[in-house]
Structures are given as structure tokens and as C-alpha cells.
Short mmCIF file of C-alpha atoms and ligand atoms in Angstrom, two decimals:
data_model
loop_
_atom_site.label_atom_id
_atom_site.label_comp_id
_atom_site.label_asym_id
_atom_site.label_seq_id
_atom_site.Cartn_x
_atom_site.Cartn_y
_atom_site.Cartn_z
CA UNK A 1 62.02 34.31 41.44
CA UNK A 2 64.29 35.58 38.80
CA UNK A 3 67.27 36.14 41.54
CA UNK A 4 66.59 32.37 42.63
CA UNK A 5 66.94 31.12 39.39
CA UNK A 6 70.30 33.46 38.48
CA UNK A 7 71.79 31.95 41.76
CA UNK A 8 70.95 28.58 41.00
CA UNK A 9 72.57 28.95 37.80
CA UNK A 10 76.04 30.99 39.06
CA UNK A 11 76.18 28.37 42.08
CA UNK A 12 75.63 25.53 39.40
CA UNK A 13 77.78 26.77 36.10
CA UNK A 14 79.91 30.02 37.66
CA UNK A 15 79.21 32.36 35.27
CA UNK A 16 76.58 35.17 34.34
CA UNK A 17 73.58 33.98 32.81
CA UNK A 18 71.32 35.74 30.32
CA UNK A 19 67.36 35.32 31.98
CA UNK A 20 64.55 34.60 29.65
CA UNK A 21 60.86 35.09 30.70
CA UNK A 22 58.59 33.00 29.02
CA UNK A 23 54.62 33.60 29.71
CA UNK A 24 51.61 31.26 29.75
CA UNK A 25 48.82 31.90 27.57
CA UNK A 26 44.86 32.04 28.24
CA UNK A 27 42.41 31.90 25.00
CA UNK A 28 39.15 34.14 24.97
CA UNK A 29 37.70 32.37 22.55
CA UNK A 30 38.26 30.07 19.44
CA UNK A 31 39.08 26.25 21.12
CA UNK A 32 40.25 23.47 19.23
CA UNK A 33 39.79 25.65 15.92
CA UNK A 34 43.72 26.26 15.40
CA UNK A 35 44.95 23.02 14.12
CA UNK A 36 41.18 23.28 11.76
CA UNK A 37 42.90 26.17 10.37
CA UNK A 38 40.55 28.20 11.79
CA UNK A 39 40.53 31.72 14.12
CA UNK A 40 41.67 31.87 18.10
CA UNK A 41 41.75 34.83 20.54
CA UNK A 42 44.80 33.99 22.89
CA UNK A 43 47.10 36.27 24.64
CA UNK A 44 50.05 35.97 26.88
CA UNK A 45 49.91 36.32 30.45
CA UNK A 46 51.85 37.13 33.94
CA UNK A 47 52.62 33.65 34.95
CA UNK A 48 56.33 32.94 33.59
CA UNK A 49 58.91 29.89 32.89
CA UNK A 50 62.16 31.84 33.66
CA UNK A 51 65.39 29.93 31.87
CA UNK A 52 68.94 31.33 32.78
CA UNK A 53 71.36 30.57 30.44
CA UNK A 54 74.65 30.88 29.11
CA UNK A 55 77.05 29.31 25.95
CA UNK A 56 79.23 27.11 27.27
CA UNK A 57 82.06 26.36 24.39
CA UNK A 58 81.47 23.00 24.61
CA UNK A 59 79.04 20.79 22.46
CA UNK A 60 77.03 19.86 25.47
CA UNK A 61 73.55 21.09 26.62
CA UNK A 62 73.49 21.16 30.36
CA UNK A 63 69.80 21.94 31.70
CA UNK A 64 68.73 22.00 35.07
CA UNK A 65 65.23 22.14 36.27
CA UNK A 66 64.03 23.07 39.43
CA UNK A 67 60.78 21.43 39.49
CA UNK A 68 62.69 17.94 39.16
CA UNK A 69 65.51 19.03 40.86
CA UNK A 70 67.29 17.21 38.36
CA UNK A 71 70.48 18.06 35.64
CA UNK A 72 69.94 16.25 32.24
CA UNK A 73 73.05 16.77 29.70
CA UNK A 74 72.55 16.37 25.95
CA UNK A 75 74.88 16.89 22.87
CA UNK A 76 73.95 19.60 20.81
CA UNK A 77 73.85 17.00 17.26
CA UNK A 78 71.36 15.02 19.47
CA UNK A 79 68.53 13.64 17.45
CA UNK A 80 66.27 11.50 19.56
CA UNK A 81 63.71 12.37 22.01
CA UNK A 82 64.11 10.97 25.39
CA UNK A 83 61.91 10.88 27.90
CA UNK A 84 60.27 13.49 30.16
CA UNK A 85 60.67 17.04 30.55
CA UNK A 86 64.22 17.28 28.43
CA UNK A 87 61.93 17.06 25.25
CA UNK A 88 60.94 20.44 25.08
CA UNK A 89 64.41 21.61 25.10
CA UNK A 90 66.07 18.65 22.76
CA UNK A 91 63.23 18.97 20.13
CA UNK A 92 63.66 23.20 20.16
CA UNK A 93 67.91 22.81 19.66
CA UNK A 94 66.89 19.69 16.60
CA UNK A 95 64.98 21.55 14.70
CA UNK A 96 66.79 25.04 15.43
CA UNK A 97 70.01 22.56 13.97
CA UNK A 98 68.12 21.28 11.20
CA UNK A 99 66.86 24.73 9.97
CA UNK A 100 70.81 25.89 9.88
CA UNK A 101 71.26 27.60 12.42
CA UNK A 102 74.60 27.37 14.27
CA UNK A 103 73.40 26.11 17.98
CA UNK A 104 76.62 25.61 20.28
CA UNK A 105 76.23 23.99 23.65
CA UNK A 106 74.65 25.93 26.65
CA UNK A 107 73.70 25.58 30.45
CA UNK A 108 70.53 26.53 31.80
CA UNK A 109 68.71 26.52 34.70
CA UNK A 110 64.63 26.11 34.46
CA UNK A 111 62.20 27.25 36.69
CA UNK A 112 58.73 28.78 36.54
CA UNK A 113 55.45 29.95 38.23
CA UNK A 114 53.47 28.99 35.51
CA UNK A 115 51.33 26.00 36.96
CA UNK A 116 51.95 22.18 35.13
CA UNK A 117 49.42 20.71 33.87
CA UNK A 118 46.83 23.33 34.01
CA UNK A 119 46.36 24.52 30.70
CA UNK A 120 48.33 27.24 30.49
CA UNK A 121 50.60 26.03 28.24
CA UNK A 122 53.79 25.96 30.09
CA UNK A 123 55.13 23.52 27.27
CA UNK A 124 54.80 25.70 25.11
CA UNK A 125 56.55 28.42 27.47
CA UNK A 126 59.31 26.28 28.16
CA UNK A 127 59.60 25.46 23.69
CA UNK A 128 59.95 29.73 23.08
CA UNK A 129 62.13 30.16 26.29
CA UNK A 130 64.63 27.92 24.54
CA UNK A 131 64.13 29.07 21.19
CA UNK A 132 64.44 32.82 21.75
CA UNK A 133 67.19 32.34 24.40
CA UNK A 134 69.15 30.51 22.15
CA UNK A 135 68.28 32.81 19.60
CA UNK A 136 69.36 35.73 21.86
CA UNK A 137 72.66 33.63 22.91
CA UNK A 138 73.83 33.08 19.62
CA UNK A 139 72.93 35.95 17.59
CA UNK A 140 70.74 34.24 15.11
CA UNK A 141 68.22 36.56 14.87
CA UNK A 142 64.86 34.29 14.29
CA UNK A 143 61.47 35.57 13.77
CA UNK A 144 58.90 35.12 16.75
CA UNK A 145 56.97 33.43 14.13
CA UNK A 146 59.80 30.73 12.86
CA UNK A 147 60.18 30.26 16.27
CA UNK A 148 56.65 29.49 16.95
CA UNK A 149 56.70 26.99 14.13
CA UNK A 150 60.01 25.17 15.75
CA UNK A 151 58.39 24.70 19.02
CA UNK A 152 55.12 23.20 17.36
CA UNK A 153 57.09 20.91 15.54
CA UNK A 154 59.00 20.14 18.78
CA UNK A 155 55.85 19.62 20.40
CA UNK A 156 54.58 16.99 17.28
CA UNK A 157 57.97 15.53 16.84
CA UNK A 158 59.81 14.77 20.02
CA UNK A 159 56.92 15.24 23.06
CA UNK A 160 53.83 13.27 20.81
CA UNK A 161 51.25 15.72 20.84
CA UNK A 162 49.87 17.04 17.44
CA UNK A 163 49.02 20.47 18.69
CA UNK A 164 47.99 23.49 16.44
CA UNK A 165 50.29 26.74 16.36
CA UNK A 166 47.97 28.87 18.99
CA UNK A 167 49.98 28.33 22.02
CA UNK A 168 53.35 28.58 20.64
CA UNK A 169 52.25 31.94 19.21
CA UNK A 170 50.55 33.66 21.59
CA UNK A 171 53.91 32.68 24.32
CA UNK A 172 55.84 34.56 21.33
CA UNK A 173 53.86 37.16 20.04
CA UNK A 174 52.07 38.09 22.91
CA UNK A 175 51.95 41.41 23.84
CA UNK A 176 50.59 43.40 26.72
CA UNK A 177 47.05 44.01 27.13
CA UNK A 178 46.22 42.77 23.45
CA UNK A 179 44.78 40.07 22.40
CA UNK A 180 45.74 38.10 19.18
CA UNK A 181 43.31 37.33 17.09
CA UNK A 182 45.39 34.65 14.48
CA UNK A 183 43.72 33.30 11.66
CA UNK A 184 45.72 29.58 11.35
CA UNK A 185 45.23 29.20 8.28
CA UNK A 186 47.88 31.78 6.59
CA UNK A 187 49.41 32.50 10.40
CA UNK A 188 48.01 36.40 9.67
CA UNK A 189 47.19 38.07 13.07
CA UNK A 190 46.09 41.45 14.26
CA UNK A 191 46.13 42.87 17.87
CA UNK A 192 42.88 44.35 19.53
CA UNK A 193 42.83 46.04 22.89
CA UNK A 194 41.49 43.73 25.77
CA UNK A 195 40.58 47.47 27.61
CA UNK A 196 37.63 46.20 30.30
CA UNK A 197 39.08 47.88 33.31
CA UNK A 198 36.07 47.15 35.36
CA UNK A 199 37.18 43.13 34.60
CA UNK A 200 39.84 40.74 34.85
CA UNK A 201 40.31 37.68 33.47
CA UNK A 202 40.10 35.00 36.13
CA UNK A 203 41.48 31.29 35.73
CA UNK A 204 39.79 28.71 38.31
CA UNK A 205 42.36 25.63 38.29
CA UNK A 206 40.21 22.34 38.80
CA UNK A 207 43.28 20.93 40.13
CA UNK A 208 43.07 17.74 38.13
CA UNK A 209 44.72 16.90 34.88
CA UNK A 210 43.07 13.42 33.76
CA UNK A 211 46.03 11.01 31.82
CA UNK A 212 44.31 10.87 28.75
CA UNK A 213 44.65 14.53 27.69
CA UNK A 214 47.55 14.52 24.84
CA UNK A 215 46.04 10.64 23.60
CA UNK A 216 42.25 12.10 23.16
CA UNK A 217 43.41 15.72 22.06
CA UNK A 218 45.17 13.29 19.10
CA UNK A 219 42.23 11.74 18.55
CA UNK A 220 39.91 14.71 17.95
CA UNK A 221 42.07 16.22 15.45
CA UNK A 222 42.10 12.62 13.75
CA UNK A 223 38.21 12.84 13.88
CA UNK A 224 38.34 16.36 12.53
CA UNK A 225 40.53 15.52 9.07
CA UNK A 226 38.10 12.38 8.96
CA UNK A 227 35.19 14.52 8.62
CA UNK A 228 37.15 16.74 5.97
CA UNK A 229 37.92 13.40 4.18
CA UNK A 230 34.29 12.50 3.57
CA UNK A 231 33.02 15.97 2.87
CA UNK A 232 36.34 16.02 0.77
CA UNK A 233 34.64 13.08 -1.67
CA UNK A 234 32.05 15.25 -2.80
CA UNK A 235 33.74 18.88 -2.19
CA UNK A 236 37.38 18.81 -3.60
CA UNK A 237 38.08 21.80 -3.11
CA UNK A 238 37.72 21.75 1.12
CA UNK A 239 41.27 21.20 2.64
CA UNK A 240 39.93 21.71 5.91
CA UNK A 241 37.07 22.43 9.25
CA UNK A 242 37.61 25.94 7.59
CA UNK A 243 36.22 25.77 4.56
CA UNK A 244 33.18 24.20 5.56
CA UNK A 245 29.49 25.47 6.29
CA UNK A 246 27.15 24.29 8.73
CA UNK A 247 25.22 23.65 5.87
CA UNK A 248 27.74 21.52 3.41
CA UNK A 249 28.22 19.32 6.87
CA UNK A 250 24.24 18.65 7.61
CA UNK A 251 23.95 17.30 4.43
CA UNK A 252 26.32 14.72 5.60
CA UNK A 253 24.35 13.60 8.67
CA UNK A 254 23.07 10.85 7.55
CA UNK A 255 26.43 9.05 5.93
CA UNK A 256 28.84 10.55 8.61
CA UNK A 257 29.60 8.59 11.84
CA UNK A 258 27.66 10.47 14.73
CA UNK A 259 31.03 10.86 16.74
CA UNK A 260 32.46 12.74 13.85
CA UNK A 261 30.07 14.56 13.06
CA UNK A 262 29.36 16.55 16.51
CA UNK A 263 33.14 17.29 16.51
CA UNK A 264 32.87 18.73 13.29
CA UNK A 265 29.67 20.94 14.09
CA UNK A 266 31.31 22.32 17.13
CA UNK A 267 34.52 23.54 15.27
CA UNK A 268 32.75 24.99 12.49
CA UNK A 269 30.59 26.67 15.21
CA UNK A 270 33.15 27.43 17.17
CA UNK A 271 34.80 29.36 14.08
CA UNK A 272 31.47 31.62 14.01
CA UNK A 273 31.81 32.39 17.68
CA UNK A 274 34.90 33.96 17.27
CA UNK A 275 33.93 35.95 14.44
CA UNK A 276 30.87 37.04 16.70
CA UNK A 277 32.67 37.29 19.83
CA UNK A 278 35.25 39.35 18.18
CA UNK A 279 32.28 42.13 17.00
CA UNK A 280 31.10 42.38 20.86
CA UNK A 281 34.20 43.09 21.91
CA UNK A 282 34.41 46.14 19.18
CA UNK A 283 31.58 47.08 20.83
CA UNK A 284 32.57 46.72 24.43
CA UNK A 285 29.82 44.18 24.62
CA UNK A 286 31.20 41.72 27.24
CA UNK A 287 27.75 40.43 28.48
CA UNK A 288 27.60 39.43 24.93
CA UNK A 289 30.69 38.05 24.71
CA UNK A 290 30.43 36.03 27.88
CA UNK A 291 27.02 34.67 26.33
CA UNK A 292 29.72 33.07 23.23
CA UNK A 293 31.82 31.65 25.97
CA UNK A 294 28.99 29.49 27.70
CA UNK A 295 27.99 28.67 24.67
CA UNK A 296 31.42 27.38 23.45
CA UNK A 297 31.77 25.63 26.87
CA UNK A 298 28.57 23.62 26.11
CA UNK A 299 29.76 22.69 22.51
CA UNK A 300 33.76 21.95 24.02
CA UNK A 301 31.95 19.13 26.47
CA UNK A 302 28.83 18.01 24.61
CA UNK A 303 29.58 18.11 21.25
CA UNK A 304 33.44 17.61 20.93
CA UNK A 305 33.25 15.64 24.30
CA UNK A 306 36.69 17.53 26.07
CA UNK A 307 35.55 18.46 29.18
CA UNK A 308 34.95 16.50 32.70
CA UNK A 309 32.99 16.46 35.55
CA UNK A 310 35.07 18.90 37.40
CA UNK A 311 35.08 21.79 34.65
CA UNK A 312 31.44 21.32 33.91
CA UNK A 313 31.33 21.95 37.53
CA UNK A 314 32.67 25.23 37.40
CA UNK A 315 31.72 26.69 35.06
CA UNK A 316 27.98 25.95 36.18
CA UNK A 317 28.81 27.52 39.67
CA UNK A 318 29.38 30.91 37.55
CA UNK A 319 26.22 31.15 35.92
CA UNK A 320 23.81 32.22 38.09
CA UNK A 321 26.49 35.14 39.42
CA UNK A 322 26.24 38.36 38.45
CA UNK A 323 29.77 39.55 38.81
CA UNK A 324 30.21 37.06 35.90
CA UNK A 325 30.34 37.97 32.25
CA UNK A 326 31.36 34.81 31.08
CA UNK A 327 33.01 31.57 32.19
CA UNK A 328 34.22 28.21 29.77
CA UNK A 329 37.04 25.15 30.20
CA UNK A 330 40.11 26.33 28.66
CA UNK A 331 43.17 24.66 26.57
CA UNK A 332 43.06 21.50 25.14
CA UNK A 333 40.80 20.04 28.09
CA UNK A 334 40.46 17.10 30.34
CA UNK A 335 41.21 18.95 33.41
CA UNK A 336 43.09 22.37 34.16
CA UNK A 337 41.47 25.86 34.08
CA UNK A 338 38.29 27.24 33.25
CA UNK A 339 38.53 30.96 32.41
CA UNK A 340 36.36 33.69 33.48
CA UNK A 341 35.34 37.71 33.14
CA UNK A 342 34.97 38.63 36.89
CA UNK A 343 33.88 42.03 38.06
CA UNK A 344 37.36 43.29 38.81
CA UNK A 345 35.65 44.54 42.72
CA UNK A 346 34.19 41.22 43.26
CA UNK A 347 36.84 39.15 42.67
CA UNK A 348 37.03 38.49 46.14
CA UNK A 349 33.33 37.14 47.02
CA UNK A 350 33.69 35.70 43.41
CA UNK A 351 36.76 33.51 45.01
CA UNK A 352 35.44 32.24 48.43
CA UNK A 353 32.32 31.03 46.43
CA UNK A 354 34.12 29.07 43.69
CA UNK A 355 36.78 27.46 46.25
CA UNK A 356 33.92 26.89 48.88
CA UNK A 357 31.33 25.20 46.55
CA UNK A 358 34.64 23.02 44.83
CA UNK A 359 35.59 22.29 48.07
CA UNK A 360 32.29 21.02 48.97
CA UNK A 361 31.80 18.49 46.36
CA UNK A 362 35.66 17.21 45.53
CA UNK A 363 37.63 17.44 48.84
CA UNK A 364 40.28 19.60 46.82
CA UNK A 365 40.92 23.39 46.77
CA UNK A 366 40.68 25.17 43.51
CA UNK A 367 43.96 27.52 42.90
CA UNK A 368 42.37 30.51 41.64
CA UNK A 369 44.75 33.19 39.45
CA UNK A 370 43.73 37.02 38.49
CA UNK A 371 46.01 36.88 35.73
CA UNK A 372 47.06 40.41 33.44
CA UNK A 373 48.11 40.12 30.17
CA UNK A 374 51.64 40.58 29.07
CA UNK A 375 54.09 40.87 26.74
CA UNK A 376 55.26 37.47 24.69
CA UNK A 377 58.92 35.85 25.65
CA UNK A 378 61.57 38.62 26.40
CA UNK A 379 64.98 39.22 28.28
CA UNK A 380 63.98 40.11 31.85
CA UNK A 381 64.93 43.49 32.56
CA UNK A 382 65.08 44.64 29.04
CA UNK A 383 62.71 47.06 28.32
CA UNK A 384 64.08 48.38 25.58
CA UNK A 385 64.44 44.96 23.27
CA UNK A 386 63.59 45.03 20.00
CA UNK A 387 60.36 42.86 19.65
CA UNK A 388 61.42 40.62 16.59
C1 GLA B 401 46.19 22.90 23.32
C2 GLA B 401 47.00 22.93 22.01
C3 GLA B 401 46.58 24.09 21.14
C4 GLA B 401 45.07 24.14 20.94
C5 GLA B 401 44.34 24.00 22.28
C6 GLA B 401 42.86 23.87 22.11
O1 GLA B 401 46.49 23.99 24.12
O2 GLA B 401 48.37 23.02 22.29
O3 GLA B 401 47.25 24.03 19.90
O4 GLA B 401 44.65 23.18 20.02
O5 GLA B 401 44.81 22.88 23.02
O6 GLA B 401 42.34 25.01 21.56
#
């Protein structure tokens, strides 16, 4: 795939391109806690956006993507969104303009085998492909972390969805076969070995991605700070989910709105999970850890109401299975992946039941990926970049 892109790119703009490969993230644990300030457990994986790119000494951004089959040109001192798929790469050159740095105007080709819609983040992949590469292009040596902070903005600012910081960072920061566990409150992280060999993490795509996602996932953070506002009346010193007990928030059960008060019990729950989840892992507990993911599941579609028929649906097919350590819905929700600890030499029986019982009730064939987990955005073929 990264020759195809390259050749796209000479046959398009005639010139030798630099190749960025930008991965996909899963998250073990810790959902809809990030932008609650809260803990998450993501890491990047081996599904990729690959950019090519090159300056182009003019003071026009030429992009091409392959999955539209369609060039859109922009001027570098652009500073509206427009519409579509462009975003990601306009809002990413804006605010890399608006911090100072000295952006010129580039070509690029865009491509990826990082599924749309899905859950994997490929926004996010495509945001830190064009902030490092530009980075890279133009010697302006930004940290991972700035950069993760310019493609959230992006993200709020020119695409419309208030995200948290989780996906940006773990497409940046990634690195293999670690996880990343990232408190979001002061953006401090540590590394800890995902080292199950007898596992894999398994992603079961549901195939559907309902409309609603980026309007509801607005809403529930909404909800969130108006649960913090209330419990903010009588505790001043709470800025956020984060600083909040299960206790402080059941002595608001009777004044808070039911709605916003099961979204605030699962994030404050789902905070504790983490923390637990995080201890059976030290202690190469999976089973145990697997037991935090169901439960999270139950709390991501019951309480904070994210899920849909179709994830419920898997995830429920993976109980009963013994090959199974754990299985939950994944990402922001309404559709995409669920993600799953498989016995690494069952994956195969593991498969033909999922896609068989799917099949079955919705007429539509689950993509299932064995994903690995990798290193955050680098040069292809690099090895020996510095990790900055
Ligand atoms: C999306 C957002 C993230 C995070 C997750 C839910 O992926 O981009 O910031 O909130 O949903 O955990």
C-alpha cells in the first residue's frame, strides 16, 4: 500500500514524496472518561492512514484522497472549514499557522487501511499524519504532545465534534506493544507492557455506523459538565467527573435529572475500572480484567446509553465462550467495533462463530481484525527516527 500511494503521488505531483504512517487506536479500558478528565488505556495499532507528501513552493495545499478519488486545493492562510473530509487537514495547517509555525504549501496524497467509520479513529489518524508530516516537511520540530492538542482542537474547531485528547494521543504517542495509560487531566502518561502472548486483541466491526454518533457524543459530554454544574453549587471546589465520588453524586439523586445522573455514575465508575483493570493487568490477571470490560460494556449502553442493538449483540455472543477474556463496544459508540481478548489459537473458531451468528440475525458480515499494537505516527521506513 505504501508503493500505491508513492505512485499516486509521483504520477500526480512528479516529485519524491516523504510517506507518513499514521495508526488507528483501540482503548482497553477507560470510555468516555477522557474529556471528564479522567484515566484511558489506549494504544496504537497496525491499521494505518499513509499520507505522501511533499513542499511545494507555492502557498497552496494540494491533497488528494484515494477513498474519494477526489483533489481538494486550499491556501495555506485558509481559515474556514469546508465541508467533508478536507477538514482534518485545513483545521491541522490553521492551528499549526496560528501557533507560529511557518507552514508553506504542500501536496499530498491520502490513503489508508484503517476502516471509516468504525471506531478506530482514523480522524484522528488522518489530524497527526498531517501534523507530524508537516512537522517533518518543514523542520519545525513539534512535540507529539502539541501535536495531539492541534488535532483535538482541529477536531472541535473545524470538523464539530468536541472530542477529548485520547485518540489524538494514543495515534501520536503510541508505541509498540505498550499501552498508555494517560491521566487527562494534567496529559501525564506512563507505558505498561500489553505482554499476553497467549492473546490478541480482536476488533469485531458491526458494520454499521448510526448518523447520530458526533450529535449524541456532544450531547453526553454536555450532560456530563451539567452534572458537575449542580454538584458544583454545593462543592466549589469540583471542576470536573474527576473529582467526584460515587458518594458526593448519590447524594444528588434526588435533585439531579435521572438522564444526568446515570451518565455521571457510569464515568465516575468507569474511572474506578481503570484503576482496577490497570492492577489485574500488573498481575497478569486478564480473566479479571475481561470481567471490568463487560462490566464497562453494560454501564457504556445502560447507563450512559451509547451503544445499539448491534454491539449489544456482540458482545453477548462472547460471553458464554471460553476462548474469551473479555469483550465491550469501543470508541465513542453508536456503531463500529467491539473489542475483544481472544485466545490467540482460537481465533479462528472464535471468527466463524461471531460472523455466523451476526450473519444470522442482520443479513451483514462482520469484518473481523486481529490487530498488534504499534508504534504512534512515524516516517515509513525509518527505523531509526527520533521519537519526539
Ligand atoms: C471518541 C473520542 C475520544 C473519546 C472516545 C470515547 O473516540 O474521539 O476522545 O471520548 O470517543 O472514549
Amino acid at each position: 500500500m505504501i508503493n500505491q500511494v508513492k505512485e499516486k503521488f509521483t504520477s500526480l505531483f512528479h516529485k519524491e514524496p516523504i510517506i507518513i504512517l499514521s495508526p488507528g487506536r483501540v482503548n482497553l479500558i477507560g470510555e468516555h472518561t477522557d474529556y471528564n478528565d479522567g484515566f484511558v488505556l489506549p494504544a496504537a495499532i497496525d491499521k494505518h492512514v499513509i499520507v505522501a507528501l511533499a513542499a511545494n513552493g507555492t502557498d497552496q495545499c494540494n491533497i488528494y484522497a484515494s477513498a474519494f478519488d477526489e483533489l481538494i486545493s486550499f491556501p495555506v492562510e485558509n481559515e474556514r472549514p469546508a465541508r467533508g473530509w478536507i477538514n482534518y487537514i485545513m483545521g491541522v495547517v490553521f492551528y499549526l499557522k496560528q501557533k507560529g509555525h511557518p507552514v508553506k504549501g504542500f501536496d499530498a496524497v491520502l490513503d489508508s487501511n484503517l476502516p471509516v467509520g468504525a471506531g478506530l479513529s482514523s480522524s484522528a489518524a488522518v489530524e497527526g499524519a498531517a501534523g507530524y508530516g508537516l512537522s517533518r516537511l518543514f523542520n519545525l520540530h513539534i512535540e507529539r504532545k502539541e501535536l495531539a492538542k492541534i488535532g483535538q482542537m482541529s477536531e472541535h474547531n473545524f470538523v464539530g465534534v468536541m472530542c477529548g485528547i485520547m485518540d489524538q494521543f494514543a495515534n501520536l504517542l503510541g508505541k509498540k506493544d505498550q499501552l498508555i495509560r494517560l491521566d487527562c487531566r494534567d496529559l501525564s502518561y506512563t507505558y505498561s507492557p500489553f505482554h499476553f502472548p497467549e492473546y490478541k486483541i480482536v476488533l469485531c466491526n458491526s458494520m454499521v455506523h448510526h448518523s447520530l454518533a458526533s450529535s449524541e457524543y456532544n450531547v453526553r459530554r454536555q450532560q456530563c459538565e451539567e452534572g458537575v454544574a449542580l454538584i458544583k453549587k454545593q462543592f466549589p471546589e469540583v471542576k470536573n467527573l474527576r473529582d467526584v465520588t460515587e458518594e458526593v453524586l448519590n447524594r444528588f439523586k434526588d435533585s439531579m435529572d435521572e438522564k444526568i445522573y446515570r451518565r455521571c455514575h457510569y464515568v465516575i465508575n468507569e474511572n474506578d475500572r481503570l484503576l482496577k483493570g490497570c492492577v489485574y493487568l500488573e498481575n497478569n490477571d486478564l480473566n479479571g480484567f475481561g470481567k471490568m470490560m463487560y462490566k464497562t460494556h453494560d454501564g457504556l449502553s445502560k447507563d450512559y446509553e451509547v451503544s445499539c442493538d448491534e454491539l449489544d449483540f456482540l458482545v453477548s455472543l462472547t460471553k458464554d465462550r471460553e476462548e474469551v477474556a473479555g469483550s465491550r463496544m469501543m470508541g465513542g459508540g453508536f456503531g463500529g467495533c467491539t473489542i475483544n481478548i481472544v485466545k490467540s489459537d482460537q481465533l479462528d473458531s472464535f471468527s466463524y462463530f461471531i460472523k455466523k451468528k451476526y450473519e444470522e440475525r442482520y443479513s451483514k458480515t462482520p469484518e473481523i481484525y486481529v490487530t498488534s499494537i504499534e508504534d504512534g505516527v512515524k516516517v515509513a521506513n525509518h527505523e531509526s527516527m527520533s521519537f519526539r
